[in-house]
Amino acid sequence: MKVPLVELDGDEMTRVLWALVKEKLLLPYVDLHTEYYDLGLKRRDDTNDAVTVEAARAIARLGVGVKCATITSNEARKAEYALERLLPSPNATIRAILDGTVFRKPITVQGLRPAIPAWEKPITIARHAYGDVYKAAELAIPGPGTVELVYTAEDGSVTRRKVADMPGSGVVQAMHNIDASIRAFSRACFRYALGERLSVWFAAKDTISKTYDQRFKAIFAEVYENEFRADFEKAGLEYFYTLIDDAAARIVKSRGGFLWALKNYDGDVMSDLIASAVGSLAMMTSVLMSPSGAMEFEASHGTVQKHYYRWQKGERTSTNPTALIFAWTGALARRAALDGLPDLGAFAGRLERAVLDTIGAGFVTGDLAPLCEKPPAAVLDSWAFIDAAAQRLGTAGK
Ligand code: NAP
Ligand code: MG
């Protein structure tokens, strides 16, 4: 390796598997260079989250990062880890710094039956990574009064809009987005889709949100017409906009094989729906692409908290490491492409093949057992699964 990967370590069960994957599947084969950031919850707390910001800047500087799942702190975690403070979600912080788009793509394997059998091909989700509810200002309203939105322009002129006359206590939320970010998001979607030869669906709720969601719809249409329509038509692909509820209904009956672009919150929810419909949260990868070309790879599941507590009691859990492994292979392949290292790229491909073949041969973790078309050969714990993949990788040659 010529340029180090930015490595962001995390929490709980995924942290345990992170170390195991490196030990068994990476270090024996790759002269691995990483710039390491510990995003474990305690360390983020100790540094008042400076470590998260440094890691995000390192990804912007070096171009490629790989991230383990991390705990987003809440009151329960504050007590559990004796934290000084509640910090924002590290992913939200990183996304805001890189201003990227998150693409989530299911990992499909022959022999695993998706919960929605109509889907012949995976549905890739593109999630806008800036703003909306993730950057909202919220206020608890103690009692009766008037809530307003106020915009003060640079020249001092003021525009006000009444939100509500509050008859009693309640809550209010104000969120925003920026045209430049929406435009960058739409370009990232169209560019990614052309590369992967996918049609694009974009869904929002402009019938209700006549200014906010309407802006998203208009920017997508403008960017498509001016910059992408010709290339899409040449490739036999299409773009269309539809309402989010219509899209949700049509997705279930579709055959898959397209890119579904979604606003930040919709993308968060729908990617979990797609992943679990595909079979398991552990069979979904996630990549954040910034307009500058920097990329961060991760699994789309969380830290698998319940398994971690069982592991702490001594159990060898059957947690599926596939998406974590694919985060590493995605990052290594990207580094290989940027730095002209074909051997490294080929290794990433072999490791993915070894994992898919292990699953395809019926050696699976517990989450996949119910999805197997034929009875699995063996249901393995994470350690045995990683050993089985390592064995296949070994016989595939170094
Ligand atoms: P989760 O870690 O995604 O796990 C939810 C459930 O999904 C698990 O209990 C497990 O089901 C199943 N699952 C997820 N990944 C699996 C895997 N690799 N192998 C097998 N089963 C898997 O979500 P959570 O428990 O709601 O969240 C735990 C922590 O993760 C939270 O503190 C949250 O803040 C954080 N989180 C982080 C990220 C991120 O860093 N990207 C994303 C989401 C959540 P069973 O228990 O039925 O086996
Ligand atoms: Mg989520």
Tab-separated table of C-alpha atoms and ligand atoms in Angstrom:
chain	number	residue	atom	x	y	z
A	1	MET	CA	0.000	0.000	0.000
A	2	LYS	CA	1.234	3.462	-0.849
A	3	VAL	CA	-1.266	5.677	0.983
A	4	PRO	CA	-2.765	4.577	4.313
A	5	LEU	CA	-6.456	3.838	4.756
A	6	VAL	CA	-8.203	5.893	7.407
A	7	GLU	CA	-9.400	3.307	9.939
A	8	LEU	CA	-12.230	4.261	12.323
A	9	ASP	CA	-12.665	1.722	15.084
A	10	GLY	CA	-15.992	1.467	16.912
A	11	ASP	CA	-17.997	-0.209	19.642
A	12	GLU	CA	-19.399	-3.423	21.101
A	13	MET	CA	-19.775	-6.579	18.987
A	14	THR	CA	-18.606	-4.910	15.799
A	15	ARG	CA	-15.411	-3.811	17.570
A	16	VAL	CA	-14.773	-7.407	18.604
A	17	LEU	CA	-15.308	-8.631	15.030
A	18	TRP	CA	-13.282	-5.745	13.583
A	19	ALA	CA	-10.141	-6.973	15.340
A	20	LEU	CA	-10.869	-10.575	14.362
A	21	VAL	CA	-11.366	-9.730	10.678
A	22	LYS	CA	-8.069	-7.852	10.629
A	23	GLU	CA	-6.219	-10.667	12.361
A	24	LYS	CA	-7.585	-13.542	10.281
A	25	LEU	CA	-8.497	-12.106	6.889
A	26	LEU	CA	-6.350	-9.034	6.277
A	27	LEU	CA	-3.016	-8.971	8.089
A	28	PRO	CA	-1.852	-12.413	6.813
A	29	TYR	CA	-2.352	-11.263	3.200
A	30	VAL	CA	-1.953	-7.500	2.994
A	31	ASP	CA	0.843	-5.185	4.041
A	32	LEU	CA	-1.848	-3.096	5.690
A	33	HIS	CA	-1.200	0.589	6.381
A	34	THR	CA	-3.862	2.507	8.247
A	35	GLU	CA	-4.148	5.829	10.013
A	36	TYR	CA	-6.054	4.660	13.090
A	37	TYR	CA	-8.755	6.613	14.928
A	38	ASP	CA	-10.490	5.110	17.920
A	39	LEU	CA	-14.145	6.159	17.731
A	40	GLY	CA	-15.090	3.944	20.659
A	41	LEU	CA	-17.678	5.794	22.760
A	42	LYS	CA	-15.400	6.417	25.731
A	43	ARG	CA	-12.671	7.885	23.554
A	44	ARG	CA	-15.145	10.199	21.796
A	45	ASP	CA	-16.331	11.349	25.198
A	46	ASP	CA	-12.784	11.868	26.494
A	47	THR	CA	-11.886	14.013	23.484
A	48	ASN	CA	-15.225	15.876	23.398
A	49	ASP	CA	-15.686	14.310	19.945
A	50	ALA	CA	-12.486	15.852	18.538
A	51	VAL	CA	-11.408	12.356	17.454
A	52	THR	CA	-14.485	12.072	15.187
A	53	VAL	CA	-13.783	15.404	13.536
A	54	GLU	CA	-10.095	14.490	13.064
A	55	ALA	CA	-11.056	11.170	11.498
A	56	ALA	CA	-13.480	12.826	9.073
A	57	ARG	CA	-10.818	15.353	8.072
A	58	ALA	CA	-8.349	12.514	7.553
A	59	ILE	CA	-10.806	10.890	5.119
A	60	ALA	CA	-11.089	14.191	3.241
A	61	ARG	CA	-7.261	14.410	3.163
A	62	LEU	CA	-6.381	10.803	2.258
A	63	GLY	CA	-9.487	9.953	0.226
A	64	VAL	CA	-10.572	6.594	1.664
A	65	GLY	CA	-11.859	5.544	5.085
A	66	VAL	CA	-13.256	2.360	6.591
A	67	LYS	CA	-15.498	2.593	9.643
A	68	CYS	CA	-16.715	0.178	12.297
A	69	ALA	CA	-20.204	0.682	13.756
A	70	THR	CA	-20.386	3.099	16.690
A	71	ILE	CA	-22.802	3.771	19.515
A	72	THR	CA	-24.835	6.946	19.258
A	73	SER	CA	-25.025	8.107	22.846
A	74	ASN	CA	-28.307	8.581	24.664
A	75	GLU	CA	-29.234	8.785	28.361
A	76	ALA	CA	-28.985	5.016	28.843
A	77	ARG	CA	-25.498	4.924	27.279
A	78	LYS	CA	-24.447	7.937	29.327
A	79	ALA	CA	-25.127	5.963	32.490
A	80	GLU	CA	-23.705	2.705	31.085
A	81	TYR	CA	-20.364	4.275	30.072
A	82	ALA	CA	-20.211	7.013	32.744
A	83	LEU	CA	-20.026	9.671	30.053
A	84	GLU	CA	-19.453	13.366	30.594
A	85	ARG	CA	-21.868	14.405	27.850
A	86	LEU	CA	-24.203	13.350	25.064
A	87	LEU	CA	-22.554	13.637	21.670
A	88	PRO	CA	-24.083	13.708	18.210
A	89	SER	CA	-24.069	10.584	16.065
A	90	PRO	CA	-20.531	10.126	14.657
A	91	ASN	CA	-22.017	9.249	11.281
A	92	ALA	CA	-23.957	12.508	11.202
A	93	THR	CA	-20.777	14.419	12.105
A	94	ILE	CA	-18.741	12.659	9.413
A	95	ARG	CA	-21.488	13.060	6.820
A	96	ALA	CA	-21.744	16.781	7.566
A	97	ILE	CA	-17.966	17.251	7.154
A	98	LEU	CA	-17.745	15.233	3.933
A	99	ASP	CA	-21.154	16.472	2.610
A	100	GLY	CA	-21.590	13.230	0.784
A	101	THR	CA	-24.218	10.827	-0.400
A	102	VAL	CA	-24.620	7.416	1.226
A	103	PHE	CA	-25.185	4.474	-1.117
A	104	ARG	CA	-26.432	1.249	0.462
A	105	LYS	CA	-26.346	-1.898	-1.561
A	106	PRO	CA	-27.462	-5.378	-0.519
A	107	ILE	CA	-24.963	-8.229	-0.792
A	108	THR	CA	-26.767	-11.044	-2.576
A	109	VAL	CA	-25.764	-14.707	-2.569
A	110	GLN	CA	-27.044	-17.593	-4.677
A	111	GLY	CA	-28.994	-19.924	-2.453
A	112	LEU	CA	-30.306	-17.247	-0.097
A	113	ARG	CA	-33.944	-16.443	-0.618
A	114	PRO	CA	-34.909	-12.774	-0.165
A	115	ALA	CA	-38.020	-12.132	1.951
A	116	ILE	CA	-39.480	-10.436	-1.132
A	117	PRO	CA	-39.071	-13.057	-3.854
A	118	ALA	CA	-40.118	-10.650	-6.651
A	119	TRP	CA	-36.769	-8.888	-6.288
A	120	GLU	CA	-34.559	-10.470	-8.890
A	121	LYS	CA	-31.868	-7.828	-8.447
A	122	PRO	CA	-30.771	-5.785	-5.439
A	123	ILE	CA	-32.231	-2.334	-4.824
A	124	THR	CA	-29.523	0.218	-4.066
A	125	ILE	CA	-30.482	3.088	-1.792
A	126	ALA	CA	-28.967	6.563	-2.099
A	127	ARG	CA	-29.434	8.578	1.042
A	128	HIS	CA	-28.855	12.312	1.102
A	129	ALA	CA	-26.336	12.910	3.848
A	130	TYR	CA	-26.936	16.535	4.780
A	131	GLY	CA	-29.543	18.400	6.767
A	132	ASP	CA	-33.278	17.928	7.356
A	133	VAL	CA	-34.130	16.487	10.774
A	134	TYR	CA	-30.438	15.655	11.434
A	135	LYS	CA	-29.594	19.366	11.557
A	136	ALA	CA	-32.900	20.600	12.952
A	137	ALA	CA	-33.388	23.142	15.705
A	138	GLU	CA	-35.950	21.980	18.242
A	139	LEU	CA	-37.678	23.745	21.056
A	140	ALA	CA	-39.913	22.536	23.846
A	141	ILE	CA	-42.800	24.998	24.119
A	142	PRO	CA	-43.794	25.426	27.764
A	143	GLY	CA	-47.227	26.974	27.241
A	144	PRO	CA	-49.546	29.047	25.044
A	145	GLY	CA	-47.933	31.455	22.562
A	146	THR	CA	-47.014	31.914	18.914
A	147	VAL	CA	-44.253	30.068	17.064
A	148	GLU	CA	-42.702	31.736	14.000
A	149	LEU	CA	-39.967	31.106	11.462
A	150	VAL	CA	-37.772	34.174	10.982
A	151	TYR	CA	-35.286	34.679	8.144
A	152	THR	CA	-32.906	37.621	8.336
A	153	ALA	CA	-31.180	38.242	5.011
A	154	GLU	CA	-27.626	39.580	4.787
A	155	ASP	CA	-29.009	43.051	3.998
A	156	GLY	CA	-30.999	42.954	7.235
A	157	SER	CA	-34.449	42.495	5.699
A	158	VAL	CA	-36.654	40.088	7.615
A	159	THR	CA	-39.212	37.510	6.459
A	160	ARG	CA	-41.527	35.872	9.019
A	161	ARG	CA	-43.921	32.980	8.735
A	162	LYS	CA	-46.236	31.795	11.457
A	163	VAL	CA	-45.795	28.122	12.346
A	164	ALA	CA	-48.585	27.792	14.887
A	165	ASP	CA	-50.611	29.489	17.565
A	166	MET	CA	-49.908	27.147	20.430
A	167	PRO	CA	-52.940	26.602	22.682
A	168	GLY	CA	-50.723	24.939	25.278
A	169	SER	CA	-47.381	23.223	25.770
A	170	GLY	CA	-45.857	21.262	22.904
A	171	VAL	CA	-42.817	20.972	20.682
A	172	VAL	CA	-41.509	22.649	17.535
A	173	GLN	CA	-38.854	21.721	15.016
A	174	ALA	CA	-37.278	23.719	12.196
A	175	MET	CA	-35.109	22.079	9.590
A	176	HIS	CA	-33.252	23.226	6.521
A	177	ASN	CA	-31.395	22.154	3.453
A	178	ILE	CA	-29.151	23.895	0.953
A	179	ASP	CA	-29.574	23.951	-2.834
A	180	ALA	CA	-25.876	23.253	-3.396
A	181	SER	CA	-26.048	20.126	-1.248
A	182	ILE	CA	-29.218	18.864	-2.944
A	183	ARG	CA	-27.618	19.494	-6.342
A	184	ALA	CA	-24.464	17.607	-5.309
A	185	PHE	CA	-26.671	14.773	-4.031
A	186	SER	CA	-28.576	14.530	-7.327
A	187	ARG	CA	-25.315	14.522	-9.330
A	188	ALA	CA	-23.850	11.821	-7.091
A	189	CYS	CA	-26.960	9.676	-7.662
A	190	PHE	CA	-26.985	10.073	-11.439
A	191	ARG	CA	-23.239	9.516	-11.701
A	192	TYR	CA	-23.285	6.410	-9.491
A	193	ALA	CA	-26.295	5.014	-11.366
A	194	LEU	CA	-24.634	5.492	-14.759
A	195	GLY	CA	-21.518	3.722	-13.466
A	196	GLU	CA	-23.567	0.799	-12.155
A	197	ARG	CA	-26.035	0.916	-15.088
A	198	LEU	CA	-29.113	1.504	-12.942
A	199	SER	CA	-32.237	3.557	-13.497
A	200	VAL	CA	-32.968	6.146	-10.792
A	201	TRP	CA	-36.142	6.658	-8.772
A	202	PHE	CA	-36.383	9.707	-6.547
A	203	ALA	CA	-39.225	9.904	-4.073
A	204	ALA	CA	-40.340	12.652	-1.691
A	205	LYS	CA	-43.632	14.270	-0.637
A	206	ASP	CA	-43.987	17.463	-2.659
A	207	THR	CA	-47.790	17.348	-2.571
A	208	ILE	CA	-47.656	18.092	1.158
A	209	SER	CA	-44.300	19.854	1.399
A	210	LYS	CA	-44.900	22.318	-1.409
A	211	THR	CA	-41.774	24.388	-0.836
A	212	TYR	CA	-39.294	22.060	0.867
A	213	ASP	CA	-39.738	18.758	-0.947
A	214	GLN	CA	-40.708	20.620	-4.115
A	215	ARG	CA	-37.197	22.126	-4.136
A	216	PHE	CA	-35.644	18.652	-4.068
A	217	LYS	CA	-37.887	17.531	-6.927
A	218	ALA	CA	-37.097	20.609	-9.037
A	219	ILE	CA	-33.339	20.337	-8.546
A	220	PHE	CA	-33.339	16.649	-9.463
A	221	ALA	CA	-35.339	17.400	-12.638
A	222	GLU	CA	-33.072	20.295	-13.618
A	223	VAL	CA	-29.826	18.366	-13.088
A	224	TYR	CA	-31.179	15.349	-14.959
A	225	GLU	CA	-32.384	17.396	-17.960
A	226	ASN	CA	-29.270	19.544	-18.240
A	227	GLU	CA	-26.526	17.060	-17.413
A	228	PHE	CA	-27.629	13.442	-17.575
A	229	ARG	CA	-30.648	12.780	-19.782
A	230	ALA	CA	-28.608	12.173	-22.936
A	231	ASP	CA	-26.274	9.669	-21.238
A	232	PHE	CA	-29.152	7.885	-19.524
A	233	GLU	CA	-31.081	7.483	-22.773
A	234	LYS	CA	-27.970	6.245	-24.563
A	235	ALA	CA	-27.530	3.622	-21.823
A	236	GLY	CA	-31.208	2.641	-21.967
A	237	LEU	CA	-31.789	3.909	-18.414
A	238	GLU	CA	-34.405	6.252	-17.016
A	239	TYR	CA	-35.032	8.690	-14.214
A	240	PHE	CA	-38.385	9.350	-12.659
A	241	TYR	CA	-39.829	11.111	-9.668
A	242	THR	CA	-42.730	9.744	-7.685
A	243	LEU	CA	-44.332	10.324	-4.297
A	244	ILE	CA	-42.701	8.468	-1.419
A	245	ASP	CA	-45.866	6.516	-0.569
A	246	ASP	CA	-46.329	5.516	-4.202
A	247	ALA	CA	-42.689	4.421	-4.353
A	248	ALA	CA	-43.046	2.385	-1.132
A	249	ALA	CA	-46.001	0.528	-2.652
A	250	ARG	CA	-44.321	-0.038	-6.033
A	251	ILE	CA	-40.984	-1.162	-4.614
A	252	VAL	CA	-42.528	-4.257	-3.059
A	253	LYS	CA	-43.883	-5.406	-6.420
A	254	SER	CA	-40.857	-4.376	-8.458
A	255	ARG	CA	-38.150	-6.700	-9.750
A	256	GLY	CA	-35.428	-4.533	-8.197
A	257	GLY	CA	-32.227	-3.563	-9.967
A	258	PHE	CA	-32.455	0.233	-9.665
A	259	LEU	CA	-31.203	3.081	-7.517
A	260	TRP	CA	-33.736	4.569	-5.112
A	261	ALA	CA	-32.742	8.114	-4.119
A	262	LEU	CA	-34.156	9.368	-0.825
A	263	LYS	CA	-33.944	12.294	1.520
A	264	ASN	CA	-31.862	11.892	4.659
A	265	TYR	CA	-34.467	10.485	7.054
A	266	ASP	CA	-36.370	8.461	4.437
A	267	GLY	CA	-33.051	6.883	3.417
A	268	ASP	CA	-32.273	5.958	7.015
A	269	VAL	CA	-35.588	4.143	7.440
A	270	MET	CA	-35.898	2.594	3.984
A	271	SER	CA	-32.371	1.214	3.935
A	272	ASP	CA	-33.150	-0.866	7.026
A	273	LEU	CA	-36.378	-2.011	5.392
A	274	ILE	CA	-34.563	-3.035	2.202
A	275	ALA	CA	-31.792	-4.738	4.160
A	276	SER	CA	-34.126	-6.801	6.273
A	277	ALA	CA	-36.306	-7.627	3.266
A	278	VAL	CA	-33.157	-8.879	1.563
A	279	GLY	CA	-32.642	-11.129	4.544
A	280	SER	CA	-30.317	-9.662	7.121
A	281	LEU	CA	-28.998	-6.283	8.190
A	282	ALA	CA	-25.559	-7.886	7.970
A	283	MET	CA	-25.884	-8.295	4.192
A	284	MET	CA	-25.847	-4.602	3.344
A	285	THR	CA	-22.886	-2.354	2.687
A	286	SER	CA	-22.796	1.387	2.913
A	287	VAL	CA	-20.505	3.873	1.233
A	288	LEU	CA	-20.394	7.620	1.723
A	289	MET	CA	-19.176	9.481	-1.391
A	290	SER	CA	-18.251	13.138	-1.061
A	291	PRO	CA	-18.348	15.549	-4.020
A	292	SER	CA	-14.528	15.730	-3.832
A	293	GLY	CA	-14.350	11.968	-4.453
A	294	ALA	CA	-13.463	10.953	-0.860
A	295	MET	CA	-15.215	7.750	0.226
A	296	GLU	CA	-16.004	6.114	3.546
A	297	PHE	CA	-17.021	2.449	3.670
A	298	GLU	CA	-18.971	0.785	6.481
A	299	ALA	CA	-21.545	-1.854	7.316
A	300	SER	CA	-25.039	-0.425	7.518
A	301	HIS	CA	-25.963	-2.232	10.739
A	302	GLY	CA	-25.207	-1.020	14.247
A	303	THR	CA	-22.973	-2.378	16.990
A	304	VAL	CA	-25.186	-5.444	17.596
A	305	GLN	CA	-25.539	-4.577	21.260
A	306	LYS	CA	-27.507	-7.652	22.360
A	307	HIS	CA	-24.916	-10.024	20.929
A	308	TYR	CA	-22.175	-8.045	22.684
A	309	TYR	CA	-23.748	-8.547	26.102
A	310	ARG	CA	-23.921	-12.275	25.412
A	311	TRP	CA	-20.297	-12.291	24.243
A	312	GLN	CA	-19.297	-10.519	27.476
A	313	LYS	CA	-20.849	-13.430	29.364
A	314	GLY	CA	-18.610	-15.811	27.429
A	315	GLU	CA	-20.867	-16.859	24.564
A	316	ARG	CA	-19.443	-17.238	21.073
A	317	THR	CA	-22.200	-15.408	19.242
A	318	SER	CA	-23.212	-16.079	15.676
A	319	THR	CA	-22.910	-12.449	14.569
A	320	ASN	CA	-22.543	-12.100	10.808
A	321	PRO	CA	-19.329	-10.243	9.846
A	322	THR	CA	-20.091	-10.083	6.090
A	323	ALA	CA	-20.928	-6.376	5.835
A	324	LEU	CA	-17.900	-5.468	7.974
A	325	ILE	CA	-15.650	-7.526	5.706
A	326	PHE	CA	-17.180	-5.877	2.636
A	327	ALA	CA	-16.498	-2.461	4.169
A	328	TRP	CA	-12.806	-3.412	4.235
A	329	THR	CA	-12.787	-4.892	0.737
A	330	GLY	CA	-14.607	-1.838	-0.652
A	331	ALA	CA	-12.051	0.474	0.948
A	332	LEU	CA	-9.064	-1.622	-0.162
A	333	ALA	CA	-10.384	-1.839	-3.728
A	334	ARG	CA	-10.850	1.925	-3.831
A	335	ARG	CA	-7.313	2.497	-2.505
A	336	ALA	CA	-6.046	0.017	-5.108
A	337	ALA	CA	-7.817	1.894	-7.918
A	338	LEU	CA	-6.537	5.287	-6.752
A	339	ASP	CA	-2.949	4.167	-6.220
A	340	GLY	CA	-2.605	1.771	-9.162
A	341	LEU	CA	-2.216	-1.398	-7.058
A	342	PRO	CA	-3.811	-4.236	-9.073
A	343	ASP	CA	-2.669	-6.927	-6.620
A	344	LEU	CA	-4.479	-5.188	-3.778
A	345	GLY	CA	-7.613	-4.860	-5.918
A	346	ALA	CA	-7.455	-8.540	-6.831
A	347	PHE	CA	-7.065	-9.489	-3.167
A	348	ALA	CA	-10.209	-7.516	-2.256
A	349	GLY	CA	-12.099	-9.425	-4.955
A	350	ARG	CA	-10.785	-12.800	-3.728
A	351	LEU	CA	-11.762	-12.043	-0.141
A	352	GLU	CA	-15.309	-11.119	-1.194
A	353	ARG	CA	-15.517	-14.311	-3.280
A	354	ALA	CA	-14.269	-16.399	-0.340
A	355	VAL	CA	-16.979	-15.000	1.937
A	356	LEU	CA	-19.754	-15.410	-0.653
A	357	ASP	CA	-18.617	-18.951	-1.483
A	358	THR	CA	-18.564	-19.858	2.207
A	359	ILE	CA	-22.178	-18.718	2.532
A	360	GLY	CA	-23.105	-20.244	-0.838
A	361	ALA	CA	-21.748	-23.615	0.328
A	362	GLY	CA	-24.141	-23.468	3.275
A	363	PHE	CA	-21.697	-22.419	6.020
A	364	VAL	CA	-23.643	-19.542	7.512
A	365	THR	CA	-24.226	-17.473	10.618
A	366	GLY	CA	-27.526	-17.758	12.477
A	367	ASP	CA	-29.199	-14.757	10.833
A	368	LEU	CA	-28.888	-16.411	7.395
A	369	ALA	CA	-30.020	-19.920	8.355
A	370	PRO	CA	-33.750	-19.214	7.887
A	371	LEU	CA	-33.058	-17.752	4.426
A	372	CYS	CA	-31.226	-20.738	2.996
A	373	GLU	CA	-33.130	-22.463	0.186
A	374	LYS	CA	-31.544	-25.787	1.142
A	375	PRO	CA	-30.863	-26.729	4.770
A	376	PRO	CA	-27.501	-25.147	5.677
A	377	ALA	CA	-24.423	-27.392	5.944
A	378	ALA	CA	-23.582	-25.769	9.291
A	379	VAL	CA	-24.634	-22.786	11.368
A	380	LEU	CA	-21.415	-21.297	12.678
A	381	ASP	CA	-20.426	-18.779	15.299
A	382	SER	CA	-18.551	-15.695	14.047
A	383	TRP	CA	-15.144	-17.206	14.841
A	384	ALA	CA	-15.813	-20.439	12.964
A	385	PHE	CA	-17.371	-18.521	10.063
A	386	ILE	CA	-14.315	-16.290	9.725
A	387	ASP	CA	-12.057	-19.365	9.924
A	388	ALA	CA	-14.081	-21.024	7.158
A	389	ALA	CA	-13.739	-17.917	4.982
A	390	ALA	CA	-10.017	-17.732	5.771
A	391	GLN	CA	-9.600	-21.344	4.723
A	392	ARG	CA	-11.264	-20.662	1.365
A	393	LEU	CA	-9.186	-17.537	0.921
A	394	GLY	CA	-6.031	-19.505	1.728
A	395	THR	CA	-6.762	-22.162	-0.868
A	396	ALA	CA	-7.565	-19.400	-3.418
A	397	GLY	CA	-3.848	-18.482	-3.118
A	398	LYS	CA	-2.191	-15.452	-1.598
B	1	NAP	P1	-28.071	-3.209	15.292
B	1	NAP	O1	-26.769	-3.173	15.932
B	1	NAP	O2	-28.096	-2.993	13.817
B	1	NAP	O3	-28.767	-4.585	15.634
B	1	NAP	C1	-30.154	-4.802	15.602
B	1	NAP	C2	-30.468	-6.299	15.479
B	1	NAP	O4	-30.239	-6.685	14.129
B	1	NAP	C3	-29.552	-7.180	16.298
B	1	NAP	O5	-30.023	-7.308	17.605
B	1	NAP	C4	-29.578	-8.453	15.494
B	1	NAP	O6	-30.791	-9.163	15.690
B	1	NAP	C5	-29.605	-7.937	14.081
B	1	NAP	N1	-28.242	-7.735	13.525
B	1	NAP	C6	-27.642	-6.558	13.186
B	1	NAP	N2	-26.427	-6.777	12.695
B	1	NAP	C7	-26.225	-8.114	12.732
B	1	NAP	C8	-25.134	-8.957	12.369
B	1	NAP	N3	-23.991	-8.426	11.885
B	1	NAP	N4	-25.269	-10.282	12.517
B	1	NAP	C9	-26.408	-10.800	13.015
B	1	NAP	N5	-27.466	-10.065	13.372
B	1	NAP	C10	-27.382	-8.737	13.242
B	1	NAP	O7	-29.022	-2.079	15.914
B	1	NAP	P2	-29.308	-1.696	17.464
B	1	NAP	O8	-29.114	-2.876	18.315
B	1	NAP	O9	-30.586	-0.996	17.396
B	1	NAP	O10	-28.216	-0.643	17.795
B	1	NAP	C11	-27.067	-0.917	18.581
B	1	NAP	C12	-26.175	0.306	18.596
B	1	NAP	O11	-25.715	0.559	17.283
B	1	NAP	C13	-26.880	1.566	19.064
B	1	NAP	O12	-26.128	2.129	20.136
B	1	NAP	C14	-26.882	2.476	17.847
B	1	NAP	O13	-26.615	3.820	18.228
B	1	NAP	C15	-25.742	1.951	17.024
B	1	NAP	N6	-25.892	2.097	15.549
B	1	NAP	C16	-24.765	2.441	14.871
B	1	NAP	C17	-24.788	2.520	13.498
B	1	NAP	C18	-23.525	2.877	12.776
B	1	NAP	O14	-22.510	3.126	13.380
B	1	NAP	N7	-23.526	2.894	11.473
B	1	NAP	C19	-25.961	2.216	12.800
B	1	NAP	C20	-27.105	1.842	13.526
B	1	NAP	C21	-27.051	1.779	14.914
B	1	NAP	P3	-30.973	-10.372	16.771
B	1	NAP	O15	-30.718	-9.737	18.104
B	1	NAP	O16	-32.372	-10.776	16.521
B	1	NAP	O17	-29.954	-11.419	16.446
B	2	MG	MG	-30.635	3.640	10.696
